[in-house]
Coordinates of C-alpha atoms and ligand atoms in Angstrom, one line a residue:
M660 CA 90.8 38.3 -118.6
E661 CA 94.1 40.2 -118.1
R662 CA 96.6 38.1 -116.2
A663 CA 98.0 39.9 -113.1
I664 CA 101.8 40.3 -113.5
H665 CA 104.4 40.9 -110.9
P666 CA 104.8 44.6 -109.9
D667 CA 108.5 44.6 -111.1
L668 CA 107.3 43.6 -114.6
E669 CA 106.2 46.1 -117.3
K670 CA 104.5 44.0 -119.9
I671 CA 104.3 40.5 -121.5
L672 CA 106.4 40.5 -124.6
F673 CA 105.8 36.9 -125.7
D674 CA 103.0 34.8 -124.3
E675 CA 103.0 31.0 -124.0
E676 CA 101.2 30.4 -127.3
T677 CA 103.6 32.7 -129.2
L678 CA 106.6 31.0 -127.6
S679 CA 105.3 27.5 -128.4
R680 CA 104.5 28.4 -132.0
R681 CA 108.0 29.8 -132.6
V682 CA 109.7 26.9 -130.9
A683 CA 107.8 24.5 -133.1
E684 CA 109.0 26.4 -136.2
L685 CA 112.6 26.3 -135.0
G686 CA 112.4 22.6 -134.4
A687 CA 111.1 22.1 -138.0
E688 CA 114.0 24.1 -139.4
I689 CA 116.5 22.0 -137.3
N690 CA 114.8 18.8 -138.5
R691 CA 115.2 19.9 -142.1
D692 CA 118.8 20.9 -141.7
Y693 CA 120.0 17.9 -139.8
A694 CA 118.1 15.2 -141.7
G695 CA 120.1 11.9 -141.2
Q696 CA 122.5 13.4 -138.7
E697 CA 122.7 13.0 -134.9
I698 CA 122.7 16.2 -132.9
V699 CA 124.5 16.9 -129.6
M700 CA 122.4 19.6 -128.0
V701 CA 124.5 21.7 -125.7
G702 CA 122.4 23.8 -123.3
V703 CA 124.0 26.7 -121.5
L704 CA 122.9 26.6 -117.9
K705 CA 120.8 27.9 -116.4
G706 CA 118.9 30.2 -118.8
A707 CA 118.5 27.8 -121.7
V708 CA 116.8 25.0 -119.6
V709 CA 113.2 25.9 -120.3
F710 CA 113.7 26.7 -124.0
M711 CA 115.8 23.6 -124.5
S712 CA 113.3 21.3 -122.9
D713 CA 110.6 22.5 -125.3
L714 CA 113.0 22.7 -128.3
M715 CA 114.2 19.1 -127.9
R716 CA 110.7 17.8 -128.1
A717 CA 110.2 19.6 -131.4
V718 CA 113.3 17.9 -132.8
T719 CA 112.7 14.5 -134.4
A720 CA 116.4 14.0 -135.4
P721 CA 118.3 11.6 -133.1
C722 CA 119.7 13.8 -130.3
T723 CA 121.7 13.6 -127.1
L724 CA 122.0 16.3 -124.5
D725 CA 124.8 17.9 -122.6
F726 CA 125.2 21.1 -120.6
L727 CA 127.7 23.8 -120.0
A728 CA 127.7 26.4 -117.2
V729 CA 129.6 29.6 -117.5
S730 CA 129.8 32.7 -115.4
S731 CA 130.4 36.1 -116.8
Y732 CA 131.7 37.9 -113.8
G733 CA 129.4 40.6 -112.6
K734 CA 125.9 40.6 -111.3
G735 CA 122.7 42.3 -112.2
A736 CA 121.8 43.2 -115.8
E737 CA 125.3 43.9 -117.2
S738 CA 127.9 41.3 -118.1
S739 CA 131.5 42.4 -117.3
G740 CA 133.2 40.7 -120.2
A741 CA 135.3 38.0 -118.4
V742 CA 134.0 34.5 -118.8
R743 CA 134.8 31.4 -116.8
I744 CA 133.6 27.8 -117.0
L745 CA 131.7 26.5 -114.0
K746 CA 130.7 23.2 -115.5
D747 CA 132.1 21.6 -118.6
L748 CA 130.5 19.1 -120.9
D749 CA 130.2 15.5 -119.7
T750 CA 130.9 14.1 -123.2
A751 CA 133.5 14.5 -126.0
V752 CA 132.1 16.3 -129.0
E753 CA 134.9 15.6 -131.5
H754 CA 133.3 14.6 -134.9
K755 CA 129.8 15.3 -133.6
H756 CA 127.2 17.7 -134.8
V757 CA 127.0 20.2 -132.0
L758 CA 124.1 22.6 -131.6
I759 CA 124.6 25.2 -128.8
V760 CA 121.2 26.2 -127.3
E761 CA 121.1 29.5 -125.4
D762 CA 118.4 31.7 -124.0
I763 CA 119.6 35.1 -125.3
L764 CA 122.4 36.6 -127.5
D765 CA 123.2 39.9 -125.9
S766 CA 126.7 41.4 -126.1
G767 CA 127.9 38.1 -127.6
V768 CA 130.8 37.9 -125.2
T769 CA 129.6 34.7 -123.5
L770 CA 128.7 32.9 -126.7
S771 CA 131.9 33.9 -128.5
Y772 CA 133.8 32.4 -125.7
I773 CA 131.7 29.2 -125.8
I774 CA 131.9 28.9 -129.6
N775 CA 135.7 29.2 -129.5
L776 CA 135.9 26.6 -126.8
M777 CA 133.7 24.2 -128.8
E778 CA 135.6 24.8 -132.0
R779 CA 138.8 23.8 -130.4
R780 CA 137.3 20.3 -129.7
N781 CA 136.9 19.7 -133.4
P782 CA 133.2 19.0 -133.8
A783 CA 131.9 17.8 -137.2
S784 CA 129.7 20.9 -137.2
L785 CA 128.9 23.7 -134.8
K786 CA 125.7 25.8 -134.9
L787 CA 124.0 28.2 -132.5
C788 CA 120.3 28.4 -131.6
V789 CA 119.1 31.2 -129.5
L790 CA 115.6 32.0 -128.4
L791 CA 116.2 35.8 -128.2
D792 CA 118.6 38.2 -129.9
K793 CA 119.3 41.8 -129.0
P794 CA 121.4 42.8 -132.0
E795 CA 121.8 46.4 -130.8
R796 CA 123.8 45.2 -127.9
R797 CA 126.4 43.3 -129.8
R798 CA 130.1 43.7 -128.8
A799 CA 131.5 40.4 -130.1
P800 CA 130.9 39.2 -133.6
V801 CA 128.4 36.3 -133.0
A802 CA 125.5 35.4 -135.3
A803 CA 122.9 32.7 -134.5
H804 CA 122.0 30.1 -137.1
Y805 CA 118.6 29.7 -135.5
R806 CA 116.9 32.6 -133.7
G807 CA 113.5 32.7 -132.2
F808 CA 112.9 36.5 -131.9
S809 CA 114.9 39.7 -132.3
I810 CA 114.1 42.1 -129.5
P811 CA 115.1 45.7 -128.7
D812 CA 117.5 46.6 -125.9
E813 CA 115.2 45.9 -123.0
F814 CA 115.9 43.6 -120.0
V815 CA 113.5 40.6 -120.2
V816 CA 112.7 37.7 -117.8
G817 CA 110.8 34.4 -117.8
Y818 CA 110.9 31.1 -119.8
G819 CA 114.3 30.5 -118.2
L820 CA 115.6 34.0 -118.2
D821 CA 116.2 35.6 -114.8
Y822 CA 116.8 38.8 -113.1
A823 CA 119.1 38.1 -110.0
E824 CA 118.0 34.4 -110.3
R825 CA 114.2 35.2 -110.1
F826 CA 111.4 34.9 -112.7
R827 CA 112.9 31.9 -114.5
N828 CA 109.7 29.9 -113.9
L829 CA 107.4 32.4 -115.6
P830 CA 105.8 30.6 -118.6
Y831 CA 105.9 33.8 -120.7
I832 CA 108.6 36.4 -121.4
A833 CA 108.1 39.9 -119.9
C834 CA 110.1 43.2 -119.7
V835 CA 111.3 44.3 -116.4
K836 CA 110.5 47.8 -115.3
P837 CA 113.6 50.0 -115.7
S838 CA 112.9 51.3 -112.1
A839 CA 113.3 47.7 -110.8
I840 CA 116.8 47.2 -112.3
H841 CA 119.7 48.0 -110.0
Q842 CA 123.0 48.1 -111.9
Ligands
IMP1034 P1 126.3 38.2 -123.3 O1 127.6 37.6 -123.0 O2 126.3 39.7 -123.0 O3 125.8 37.9 -124.7 O4 125.4 37.7 -122.2 C1 124.5 36.7 -122.4 C2 123.9 36.3 -121.1 O5 123.5 37.5 -120.4 C3 122.7 35.4 -121.3 O6 123.0 34.1 -121.3 C4 121.8 35.8 -120.1 O7 122.2 35.0 -119.1 C5 122.2 37.2 -119.8 N1 121.2 38.2 -120.3 C6 121.4 39.1 -121.3 N2 120.4 39.8 -121.6 C7 119.4 39.4 -120.7 C8 118.0 39.8 -120.4 O8 117.4 40.6 -121.1 N3 117.4 39.1 -119.4 C9 118.0 38.1 -118.7 N4 119.3 37.7 -118.9 C10 120.0 38.4 -119.9
MG1035 MG1 122.3 32.6 -119.6

């Protein structure tokens, strides 16, 4: 039976089963690459929370968690380019293997800021894991070491991703109707 979706949503892009299968594959890749090493998973609040909570359970390597919150000034679907830290890490990452976990790599402005910030703290290694990537939108030169899915330039919500703070709790990822987006 077709699931009824919210009137502001166009279609389901990735359902729960597809997401969980891909997250398991990413976890397996991470386990292979970090064999014998301890990972500090750094989640970018708030969008990464759902993805990270599934990903960490697919990781068997020893792992600790920390979180960053940043704001890219501007609301709605477009990021303005200026980034500011709202919450810094609780722990020091010097000489640690840091894996940044983010929901989506869009323009790359937020993640290039975060990567520069982490690099200055002298980690043993620094990698990036994103669930979604919109390569067409890139303005800053950022590439993910682990990437769930590459998607076209469409605004998506669910599984942690929001539109004006809504829809994060959807268990699937869906496209928002262009008519429902107010820039
Ligand atoms: P960037 O700095 O442009 O790469 O912005 C990345 C941030 O923009 C992500 O962490 C998301 O919070 C947000 N974002 C970008 N595209 C989408 C989308 O399609 N849906 C929801 N949030 C998005
Ligand atoms: Mg985000």
